[in-house]
mmCIF file of C-alpha atoms and ligand atoms in Angstrom:
data_model
loop_
_atom_site.group_PDB
_atom_site.id
_atom_site.type_symbol
_atom_site.label_atom_id
_atom_site.label_comp_id
_atom_site.label_asym_id
_atom_site.label_seq_id
_atom_site.Cartn_x
_atom_site.Cartn_y
_atom_site.Cartn_z
ATOM 1 C CA MET A 811 66.234 114.370 115.944
ATOM 2 C CA SER A 812 69.756 115.718 116.066
ATOM 3 C CA PHE A 813 72.567 114.584 113.766
ATOM 4 C CA LYS A 814 76.320 114.654 114.071
ATOM 5 C CA VAL A 815 78.280 115.480 110.931
ATOM 6 C CA ALA A 816 82.031 115.008 110.544
ATOM 7 C CA VAL A 817 83.457 117.710 108.285
ATOM 8 C CA LEU A 818 86.628 116.800 106.375
ATOM 9 C CA PRO A 819 87.500 119.843 104.227
ATOM 10 C CA GLY A 820 90.631 118.230 102.764
ATOM 11 C CA ASP A 821 92.868 120.029 100.281
ATOM 12 C CA GLY A 822 92.853 122.568 97.473
ATOM 13 C CA ILE A 823 89.383 124.005 96.934
ATOM 14 C CA GLY A 824 87.989 121.435 99.403
ATOM 15 C CA PRO A 825 87.889 123.827 102.396
ATOM 16 C CA GLU A 826 86.268 126.624 100.352
ATOM 17 C CA VAL A 827 83.441 124.549 98.936
ATOM 18 C CA THR A 828 82.866 122.662 102.198
ATOM 19 C CA ALA A 829 82.468 125.941 104.100
ATOM 20 C CA GLU A 830 79.623 126.894 101.739
ATOM 21 C CA ALA A 831 77.924 123.514 102.163
ATOM 22 C CA VAL A 832 78.101 123.899 105.964
ATOM 23 C CA LYS A 833 76.719 127.434 105.648
ATOM 24 C CA VAL A 834 73.747 126.109 103.681
ATOM 25 C CA LEU A 835 73.152 123.205 106.088
ATOM 26 C CA LYS A 836 73.112 125.659 109.011
ATOM 27 C CA ALA A 837 70.606 127.824 107.161
ATOM 28 C CA THR A 838 68.129 124.934 106.918
ATOM 29 C CA GLY A 839 67.546 125.333 110.669
ATOM 30 C CA LEU A 840 67.957 121.586 111.259
ATOM 31 C CA SER A 841 69.651 120.419 114.434
ATOM 32 C CA ILE A 842 73.168 119.430 113.355
ATOM 33 C CA GLU A 843 76.400 119.246 115.311
ATOM 34 C CA PHE A 844 79.497 119.752 113.134
ATOM 35 C CA GLU A 845 83.020 118.629 113.980
ATOM 36 C CA GLU A 846 86.036 119.103 111.727
ATOM 37 C CA ALA A 847 89.036 116.816 111.233
ATOM 38 C CA PRO A 848 92.091 116.782 108.937
ATOM 39 C CA PHE A 849 92.075 114.426 105.954
ATOM 40 C CA GLY A 850 94.107 113.863 102.791
ATOM 41 C CA GLY A 851 97.152 116.096 102.335
ATOM 42 C CA ALA A 852 95.919 118.100 105.330
ATOM 43 C CA GLY A 853 95.984 114.903 107.402
ATOM 44 C CA TYR A 854 99.504 114.141 106.243
ATOM 45 C CA ASP A 855 100.653 117.657 107.130
ATOM 46 C CA ASP A 856 98.964 117.448 110.515
ATOM 47 C CA CYS A 857 100.207 114.049 111.676
ATOM 48 C CA GLY A 858 101.953 112.208 108.849
ATOM 49 C CA GLU A 859 98.908 110.167 107.734
ATOM 50 C CA PRO A 860 96.310 111.006 105.066
ATOM 51 C CA LEU A 861 93.685 109.210 107.167
ATOM 52 C CA PRO A 862 94.597 109.974 110.790
ATOM 53 C CA THR A 863 93.150 107.649 113.439
ATOM 54 C CA LYS A 864 91.377 110.560 115.146
ATOM 55 C CA THR A 865 89.691 111.406 111.831
ATOM 56 C CA LEU A 866 88.516 107.836 111.283
ATOM 57 C CA ASP A 867 87.271 107.685 114.889
ATOM 58 C CA LEU A 868 85.319 110.910 114.436
ATOM 59 C CA CYS A 869 83.751 109.517 111.241
ATOM 60 C CA LYS A 870 82.729 106.340 113.032
ATOM 61 C CA ALA A 871 81.129 108.382 115.811
ATOM 62 C CA SER A 872 79.131 110.501 113.334
ATOM 63 C CA ASP A 873 75.931 109.957 111.346
ATOM 64 C CA ALA A 874 77.371 111.402 108.159
ATOM 65 C CA ILE A 875 80.556 112.832 106.704
ATOM 66 C CA LEU A 876 80.881 115.923 104.572
ATOM 67 C CA LEU A 877 84.059 115.742 102.519
ATOM 68 C CA GLY A 878 85.637 118.439 100.329
ATOM 69 C CA ALA A 879 88.355 117.031 98.083
ATOM 70 C CA VAL A 880 91.860 115.692 98.537
ATOM 71 C CA GLY A 881 95.195 115.781 96.788
ATOM 72 C CA GLY A 882 97.580 118.214 95.170
ATOM 73 C CA PRO A 883 101.111 118.467 93.762
ATOM 74 C CA LYS A 884 102.544 118.847 97.258
ATOM 75 C CA TRP A 885 101.673 115.232 98.105
ATOM 76 C CA ASP A 886 101.727 113.607 94.624
ATOM 77 C CA ASN A 887 105.159 112.039 94.966
ATOM 78 C CA LEU A 888 105.152 110.921 98.598
ATOM 79 C CA GLU A 889 106.683 107.514 99.253
ATOM 80 C CA PRO A 890 105.447 105.015 100.154
ATOM 81 C CA ILE A 891 102.384 105.683 98.010
ATOM 82 C CA THR A 892 100.130 104.870 100.978
ATOM 83 C CA LYS A 893 101.064 108.337 102.267
ATOM 84 C CA ARG A 894 99.368 109.951 99.261
ATOM 85 C CA PRO A 895 95.903 111.442 99.830
ATOM 86 C CA GLU A 896 94.077 109.309 97.245
ATOM 87 C CA ILE A 897 95.612 105.879 97.932
ATOM 88 C CA GLY A 898 96.132 106.376 101.661
ATOM 89 C CA GLY A 899 93.095 108.566 102.364
ATOM 90 C CA LEU A 900 90.173 108.306 99.984
ATOM 91 C CA LEU A 901 90.333 104.601 99.172
ATOM 92 C CA PRO A 902 90.834 103.412 102.782
ATOM 93 C CA ILE A 903 88.120 105.670 104.227
ATOM 94 C CA ARG A 904 85.626 104.115 101.788
ATOM 95 C CA ARG A 905 86.784 100.629 102.631
ATOM 96 C CA GLU A 906 87.059 101.117 106.420
ATOM 97 C CA LEU A 907 83.557 102.552 106.618
ATOM 98 C CA ASN A 908 82.111 99.992 104.190
ATOM 99 C CA LEU A 909 80.792 102.737 101.894
ATOM 100 C CA TYR A 910 80.157 100.355 99.042
ATOM 101 C CA ALA A 911 77.414 102.226 97.197
ATOM 102 C CA ASN A 912 78.454 105.375 95.400
ATOM 103 C CA LEU A 913 75.506 107.351 94.060
ATOM 104 C CA ARG A 914 76.272 109.999 91.465
ATOM 105 C CA PRO A 915 73.217 111.722 90.057
ATOM 106 C CA ALA A 916 73.735 113.736 86.883
ATOM 107 C CA LYS A 917 70.860 115.998 86.004
ATOM 108 C CA THR A 918 70.677 118.761 83.457
ATOM 109 C CA LEU A 919 69.826 122.043 85.151
ATOM 110 C CA LYS A 920 67.610 124.063 82.828
ATOM 111 C CA PRO A 921 69.336 127.428 83.435
ATOM 112 C CA LEU A 922 72.654 125.809 82.444
ATOM 113 C CA ILE A 923 71.504 124.103 79.300
ATOM 114 C CA HIS A 924 73.898 126.233 77.229
ATOM 115 C CA ALA A 925 76.871 125.238 79.342
ATOM 116 C CA SER A 926 76.701 121.666 78.044
ATOM 117 C CA PRO A 927 79.163 120.759 75.283
ATOM 118 C CA LEU A 928 76.341 118.795 73.633
ATOM 119 C CA LYS A 929 74.174 120.523 71.043
ATOM 120 C CA GLU A 930 71.076 122.240 72.330
ATOM 121 C CA GLY A 931 68.281 119.808 73.045
ATOM 122 C CA ARG A 932 70.636 116.850 73.145
ATOM 123 C CA SER A 933 71.801 117.248 76.714
ATOM 124 C CA MET A 934 68.560 116.748 78.642
ATOM 125 C CA MET A 935 69.283 114.030 81.127
ATOM 126 C CA ASP A 936 68.317 112.857 84.581
ATOM 127 C CA LEU A 937 70.276 109.798 85.529
ATOM 128 C CA ILE A 938 72.130 108.337 88.463
ATOM 129 C CA VAL A 939 75.286 106.290 88.298
ATOM 130 C CA VAL A 940 75.253 103.633 91.015
ATOM 131 C CA ARG A 941 78.910 102.740 91.280
ATOM 132 C CA GLU A 942 80.333 99.893 93.360
ATOM 133 C CA LEU A 943 82.961 101.613 95.501
ATOM 134 C CA THR A 944 84.900 99.186 97.661
ATOM 135 C CA GLY A 945 85.826 96.360 95.306
ATOM 136 C CA GLY A 946 87.114 95.659 91.827
ATOM 137 C CA ILE A 947 90.443 96.620 90.373
ATOM 138 C CA TYR A 948 91.026 99.571 92.738
ATOM 139 C CA PHE A 949 91.284 97.173 95.679
ATOM 140 C CA GLY A 950 92.069 93.705 94.265
ATOM 141 C CA GLU A 951 95.185 91.806 95.339
ATOM 142 C CA PRO A 952 97.744 90.925 94.198
ATOM 143 C CA ARG A 953 98.975 94.103 92.622
ATOM 144 C CA GLY A 954 102.509 95.195 91.987
ATOM 145 C CA ARG A 955 105.571 94.937 89.808
ATOM 146 C CA ARG A 956 107.853 92.133 88.812
ATOM 147 C CA ASP A 957 110.687 91.601 86.324
ATOM 148 C CA ASN A 958 112.670 94.469 87.820
ATOM 149 C CA GLY A 959 109.638 96.702 87.538
ATOM 150 C CA ASP A 960 109.143 96.074 83.821
ATOM 151 C CA THR A 961 105.898 94.172 84.336
ATOM 152 C CA ALA A 962 102.993 95.679 86.282
ATOM 153 C CA TYR A 963 99.725 94.040 87.332
ATOM 154 C CA ASP A 964 96.457 94.803 89.094
ATOM 155 C CA THR A 965 93.705 92.380 89.998
ATOM 156 C CA CYS A 966 90.023 92.903 89.290
ATOM 157 C CA LEU A 967 88.146 90.800 91.804
ATOM 158 C CA TYR A 968 84.477 90.658 92.817
ATOM 159 C CA THR A 969 82.618 88.281 95.078
ATOM 160 C CA ARG A 970 78.983 87.361 94.512
ATOM 161 C CA ALA A 971 78.109 89.006 97.836
ATOM 162 C CA GLU A 972 79.701 92.294 96.792
ATOM 163 C CA VAL A 973 77.809 92.347 93.509
ATOM 164 C CA ASP A 974 74.582 91.256 95.190
ATOM 165 C CA ARG A 975 74.442 94.111 97.730
ATOM 166 C CA ILE A 976 75.187 96.917 95.257
ATOM 167 C CA THR A 977 72.754 95.451 92.739
ATOM 168 C CA ARG A 978 69.974 95.486 95.320
ATOM 169 C CA ARG A 979 70.767 99.122 96.080
ATOM 170 C CA GLY A 980 70.583 99.873 92.354
ATOM 171 C CA PHE A 981 67.153 98.283 91.999
ATOM 172 C CA GLU A 982 65.817 99.957 95.143
ATOM 173 C CA ILE A 983 66.901 103.328 93.765
ATOM 174 C CA ALA A 984 65.379 102.525 90.372
ATOM 175 C CA LEU A 985 62.055 101.828 92.100
ATOM 176 C CA GLN A 986 62.081 105.363 93.516
ATOM 177 C CA ARG A 987 62.938 106.939 90.155
ATOM 178 C CA GLY A 988 62.163 106.054 86.563
ATOM 179 C CA ARG A 989 62.122 102.256 87.141
ATOM 180 C CA LYS A 990 64.747 101.611 84.486
ATOM 181 C CA LEU A 991 68.089 100.030 85.260
ATOM 182 C CA CYS A 992 70.942 99.552 82.829
ATOM 183 C CA ALA A 993 73.768 97.305 84.051
ATOM 184 C CA VAL A 994 77.039 98.260 82.400
ATOM 185 C CA ASP A 995 79.928 95.825 82.042
ATOM 186 C CA LYS A 996 82.443 94.279 79.674
ATOM 187 C CA SER A 997 81.027 90.778 79.715
ATOM 188 C CA ASN A 998 82.356 89.986 76.247
ATOM 189 C CA VAL A 999 85.857 90.037 77.761
ATOM 190 C CA LEU A 1000 85.919 90.018 81.562
ATOM 191 C CA GLU A 1001 85.087 87.156 83.916
ATOM 192 C CA THR A 1002 84.072 89.603 86.675
ATOM 193 C CA SER A 1003 81.589 91.160 84.246
ATOM 194 C CA ARG A 1004 80.054 87.771 83.552
ATOM 195 C CA LEU A 1005 79.548 87.294 87.311
ATOM 196 C CA TRP A 1006 77.916 90.749 87.455
ATOM 197 C CA ARG A 1007 75.506 89.808 84.634
ATOM 198 C CA GLU A 1008 74.603 86.561 86.351
ATOM 199 C CA VAL A 1009 73.816 88.298 89.638
ATOM 200 C CA VAL A 1010 71.941 91.218 88.068
ATOM 201 C CA THR A 1011 69.839 88.800 85.968
ATOM 202 C CA GLU A 1012 68.892 86.839 89.103
ATOM 203 C CA ILE A 1013 68.039 89.860 91.234
ATOM 204 C CA ALA A 1014 66.081 91.483 88.401
ATOM 205 C CA THR A 1015 63.436 88.770 88.831
ATOM 206 C CA GLU A 1016 62.763 90.147 92.335
ATOM 207 C CA PHE A 1017 62.081 93.600 90.864
ATOM 208 C CA PRO A 1018 59.589 92.976 88.041
ATOM 209 C CA GLN A 1019 58.479 96.644 88.180
ATOM 210 C CA VAL A 1020 61.916 97.713 86.973
ATOM 211 C CA SER A 1021 62.854 97.310 83.345
ATOM 212 C CA THR A 1022 66.400 95.918 83.226
ATOM 213 C CA SER A 1023 68.874 96.098 80.371
ATOM 214 C CA PHE A 1024 72.569 95.384 79.857
ATOM 215 C CA MET A 1025 75.109 97.425 77.977
ATOM 216 C CA LEU A 1026 78.810 97.073 77.306
ATOM 217 C CA ILE A 1027 80.935 99.844 78.781
ATOM 218 C CA ASP A 1028 82.330 101.072 75.460
ATOM 219 C CA ASN A 1029 78.858 101.296 73.972
ATOM 220 C CA CYS A 1030 77.611 103.072 77.109
ATOM 221 C CA ALA A 1031 80.355 105.701 76.844
ATOM 222 C CA MET A 1032 79.141 106.370 73.311
ATOM 223 C CA GLN A 1033 75.404 106.241 74.124
ATOM 224 C CA LEU A 1034 75.886 108.807 76.889
ATOM 225 C CA ILE A 1035 77.048 111.306 74.301
ATOM 226 C CA ARG A 1036 74.524 110.271 71.639
ATOM 227 C CA ASP A 1037 71.434 110.284 73.848
ATOM 228 C CA PRO A 1038 71.991 110.738 77.603
ATOM 229 C CA GLY A 1039 68.231 111.030 78.142
ATOM 230 C CA GLN A 1040 67.801 107.285 77.577
ATOM 231 C CA PHE A 1041 69.281 106.411 80.999
ATOM 232 C CA ASP A 1042 67.698 106.299 84.440
ATOM 233 C CA VAL A 1043 69.872 104.138 86.726
ATOM 234 C CA ILE A 1044 73.285 103.040 85.474
ATOM 235 C CA LEU A 1045 74.557 100.218 87.691
ATOM 236 C CA THR A 1046 78.214 99.385 87.330
ATOM 237 C CA GLU A 1047 81.498 98.317 88.907
ATOM 238 C CA ASN A 1048 84.090 100.575 90.490
ATOM 239 C CA MET A 1049 86.325 101.609 87.595
ATOM 240 C CA PHE A 1050 83.593 101.856 84.948
ATOM 241 C CA GLY A 1051 81.525 103.983 87.330
ATOM 242 C CA ASP A 1052 84.496 106.251 88.009
ATOM 243 C CA ILE A 1053 84.870 106.959 84.307
ATOM 244 C CA LEU A 1054 81.192 107.169 83.328
ATOM 245 C CA SER A 1055 80.376 109.553 86.172
ATOM 246 C CA ASP A 1056 82.982 112.057 84.988
ATOM 247 C CA GLU A 1057 81.615 111.773 81.462
ATOM 248 C CA ALA A 1058 78.033 112.286 82.639
ATOM 249 C CA SER A 1059 79.057 115.268 84.756
ATOM 250 C CA MET A 1060 80.479 117.098 81.771
ATOM 251 C CA ILE A 1061 77.197 116.744 79.917
ATOM 252 C CA THR A 1062 75.592 118.872 82.643
ATOM 253 C CA GLY A 1063 78.064 121.627 81.813
ATOM 254 C CA SER A 1064 80.679 121.444 84.540
ATOM 255 C CA LEU A 1065 82.324 118.949 86.822
ATOM 256 C CA GLY A 1066 81.657 121.569 89.491
ATOM 257 C CA LEU A 1067 77.970 120.657 89.601
ATOM 258 C CA LEU A 1068 77.985 116.986 90.482
ATOM 259 C CA PRO A 1069 77.284 115.770 94.017
ATOM 260 C CA SER A 1070 77.774 112.267 95.335
ATOM 261 C CA ALA A 1071 76.830 110.033 98.210
ATOM 262 C CA SER A 1072 78.807 107.009 99.306
ATOM 263 C CA ILE A 1073 76.618 104.968 101.552
ATOM 264 C CA SER A 1074 76.693 101.855 103.638
ATOM 265 C CA ASP A 1075 73.948 99.661 105.021
ATOM 266 C CA PRO A 1076 71.428 101.370 107.326
ATOM 267 C CA LYS A 1077 72.274 101.152 111.044
ATOM 268 C CA ASN A 1078 69.301 101.481 113.449
ATOM 269 C CA GLY A 1079 67.325 102.967 110.599
ATOM 270 C CA VAL A 1080 69.968 105.591 109.774
ATOM 271 C CA VAL A 1081 71.880 105.384 106.501
ATOM 272 C CA PHE A 1082 75.511 106.155 107.240
ATOM 273 C CA GLY A 1083 77.084 108.042 104.373
ATOM 274 C CA LEU A 1084 79.928 110.165 103.114
ATOM 275 C CA TYR A 1085 78.905 113.091 100.942
ATOM 276 C CA GLU A 1086 81.329 114.771 98.587
ATOM 277 C CA PRO A 1087 81.493 116.623 95.297
ATOM 278 C CA VAL A 1088 82.619 114.458 92.367
ATOM 279 C CA HIS A 1089 85.212 117.054 91.388
ATOM 280 C CA GLY A 1090 88.768 117.027 92.701
ATOM 281 C CA SER A 1091 90.805 119.494 94.728
ATOM 282 C CA ALA A 1092 91.653 121.769 91.754
ATOM 283 C CA PRO A 1093 94.890 123.111 93.292
ATOM 284 C CA ASP A 1094 95.318 125.554 90.377
ATOM 285 C CA ILE A 1095 92.372 127.679 91.523
ATOM 286 C CA ALA A 1096 92.535 127.006 95.271
ATOM 287 C CA GLY A 1097 92.180 129.980 97.584
ATOM 288 C CA GLN A 1098 90.980 132.368 94.878
ATOM 289 C CA GLY A 1099 87.239 132.205 95.489
ATOM 290 C CA ARG A 1100 86.734 130.827 91.981
ATOM 291 C CA ALA A 1101 85.607 127.325 92.887
ATOM 292 C CA ASN A 1102 82.024 126.292 92.253
ATOM 293 C CA PRO A 1103 80.444 125.277 95.587
ATOM 294 C CA LEU A 1104 77.264 123.871 94.003
ATOM 295 C CA ALA A 1105 78.499 120.252 93.884
ATOM 296 C CA ALA A 1106 79.348 120.461 97.598
ATOM 297 C CA ILE A 1107 76.024 122.138 98.400
ATOM 298 C CA LEU A 1108 74.109 119.535 96.394
ATOM 299 C CA SER A 1109 76.086 116.831 98.230
ATOM 300 C CA ALA A 1110 74.766 118.334 101.472
ATOM 301 C CA ALA A 1111 71.267 118.009 99.985
ATOM 302 C CA MET A 1112 71.972 114.318 99.325
ATOM 303 C CA MET A 1113 72.962 113.993 102.990
ATOM 304 C CA LEU A 1114 69.563 115.332 104.001
ATOM 305 C CA GLN A 1115 67.877 112.946 101.612
ATOM 306 C CA TYR A 1116 69.718 109.733 102.480
ATOM 307 C CA THR A 1117 71.006 110.056 106.058
ATOM 308 C CA PHE A 1118 68.490 112.523 107.518
ATOM 309 C CA ASN A 1119 65.666 110.959 105.490
ATOM 310 C CA ASP A 1120 64.411 114.531 104.975
ATOM 311 C CA THR A 1121 63.496 114.726 101.305
ATOM 312 C CA GLU A 1122 61.676 118.008 101.828
ATOM 313 C CA SER A 1123 64.750 119.890 103.066
ATOM 314 C CA ALA A 1124 66.869 118.286 100.339
ATOM 315 C CA LEU A 1125 64.428 119.559 97.751
ATOM 316 C CA ARG A 1126 64.493 123.038 99.293
ATOM 317 C CA ILE A 1127 68.253 123.178 98.730
ATOM 318 C CA GLU A 1128 67.948 121.886 95.158
ATOM 319 C CA ASN A 1129 65.297 124.488 94.406
ATOM 320 C CA ALA A 1130 67.439 127.229 95.960
ATOM 321 C CA VAL A 1131 70.323 126.241 93.658
ATOM 322 C CA GLU A 1132 68.092 126.408 90.614
ATOM 323 C CA ALA A 1133 66.674 129.763 91.743
ATOM 324 C CA ALA A 1134 70.147 131.286 92.166
ATOM 325 C CA LEU A 1135 71.088 130.090 88.685
ATOM 326 C CA ASN A 1136 67.857 131.525 87.298
ATOM 327 C CA GLN A 1137 69.026 134.889 88.606
ATOM 328 C CA LYS A 1138 72.013 134.464 86.305
ATOM 329 C CA LEU A 1139 74.503 134.148 89.136
ATOM 330 C CA ARG A 1140 77.493 132.064 88.058
ATOM 331 C CA THR A 1141 80.875 130.942 89.290
ATOM 332 C CA ALA A 1142 83.649 131.211 86.700
ATOM 333 C CA ASP A 1143 83.389 127.601 85.445
ATOM 334 C CA ILE A 1144 79.791 128.073 84.268
ATOM 335 C CA PHE A 1145 79.992 131.704 83.200
ATOM 336 C CA GLU A 1146 78.313 132.655 79.928
ATOM 337 C CA LYS A 1147 77.487 135.963 78.305
ATOM 338 C CA GLY A 1148 74.712 137.848 80.046
ATOM 339 C CA THR A 1149 75.416 136.337 83.460
ATOM 340 C CA GLU A 1150 77.221 137.683 86.500
ATOM 341 C CA ILE A 1151 80.391 136.091 87.871
ATOM 342 C CA ILE A 1152 80.396 135.748 91.639
ATOM 343 C CA THR A 1153 82.795 134.148 94.112
ATOM 344 C CA THR A 1154 82.515 130.833 95.897
ATOM 345 C CA SER A 1155 81.197 132.378 99.099
ATOM 346 C CA GLU A 1156 78.853 134.763 97.255
ATOM 347 C CA MET A 1157 77.300 131.708 95.635
ATOM 348 C CA GLY A 1158 76.848 130.153 99.077
ATOM 349 C CA ASP A 1159 75.218 133.378 100.282
ATOM 350 C CA ALA A 1160 72.922 133.407 97.253
ATOM 351 C CA ILE A 1161 71.728 129.879 98.020
ATOM 352 C CA VAL A 1162 71.113 130.816 101.668
ATOM 353 C CA ARG A 1163 69.101 133.882 100.532
ATOM 354 C CA GLU A 1164 66.958 131.697 98.307
ATOM 355 C CA LEU A 1165 66.452 129.184 101.134
ATOM 356 C CA MET A 1166 65.188 131.929 103.400
ATOM 357 C CA ALA A 1167 62.967 133.505 100.721
HETATM 358 C C1 LIG B 1927 86.587 109.664 92.317
HETATM 359 C C2 LIG B 1927 88.071 109.840 92.178
HETATM 360 C C3 LIG B 1927 88.776 108.761 92.985
HETATM 361 C C4 LIG B 1927 88.265 107.431 92.487
HETATM 362 C C5 LIG B 1927 90.295 108.792 92.961
HETATM 363 C C6 LIG B 1927 90.848 110.133 93.331
HETATM 364 C C7 LIG B 1927 90.895 107.694 93.813
HETATM 365 O O1 LIG B 1927 88.426 109.800 90.853
HETATM 366 O O2 LIG B 1927 86.086 109.740 93.460
HETATM 367 O O3 LIG B 1927 85.916 109.472 91.315
HETATM 368 O O4 LIG B 1927 88.746 106.927 91.497
HETATM 369 O O5 LIG B 1927 87.366 106.886 93.082
HETATM 370 MG MG1 LIG B 1928 86.769 109.839 89.525
#
């Protein structure tokens, strides 16, 4: 079977890390057709829109999307704000393509155990944040200003159907992993959280093999630092998942290590998805070969797992990453004494070497 992948390198370090992910995908020997399109600040520069129509059309005509990162100081103050890469690019692409399930695995890599800010032995973790991605306060209406701009408001809104579909995804993923699901909310305060609890409680009865628990978001933020190993699947709404996934990533040692998949419902047996590193565009180090491509490369592995349904090739890439790290090869963000600093593209080459070995 042959797949078509839309490549949206984006801004900042996006193009550098995406190039390495494409390099690694090509090295797997799988039959993939790549096509590139401008997105984010690059889309704005190209045709005045962060999500150009031709880019959206290409995405719709593809099986999967490989995204770098978007944003940077050049586009931070554009008006109206819908011209900015995040609000006018990232959020609408998720919504337009119905990519409601954001999967963000955070796993301690043994060779990097010292890179974690947590004390030795405390950082072992293998969890996945299942974040709702197209609803909640990032999308709710109305939003705006009143009283001459002195009062601002956003709306957090969820429908039962939105909570239902992401919850099912969470349980299905739990079944394939450690069979533990922790639903994180703020049900002592928020009405939307109480709806989430209701729905999760109902659906949990359909998955008796999974042990389900509930945790308040503030407690979860603390528990992640105290004992990250206690979690398997963390199921949560859009904003909480945004925050918790950054926190979890740091426990692995660097934001530069975390991949993500944003997926929709399967179409003719194929899971359509957008794959991107959790990190941002890091404009301060762009173009210097200092970016860590591992999050992008691991995102490509998630593409093989979810869209290509090729767990074996995904695992080959994951093993190649671990092997390169075992050889003490490091990008600057994860450098420690006794290791060798290499560039973004040298890291990509190292992974390809390991794949071929
Ligand atoms: C992320 C990012 C985005 C989000 C921003 C840039 C809109 O933080 O993917 O986690 O909040 O979803
Ligand atoms: Mg974020």
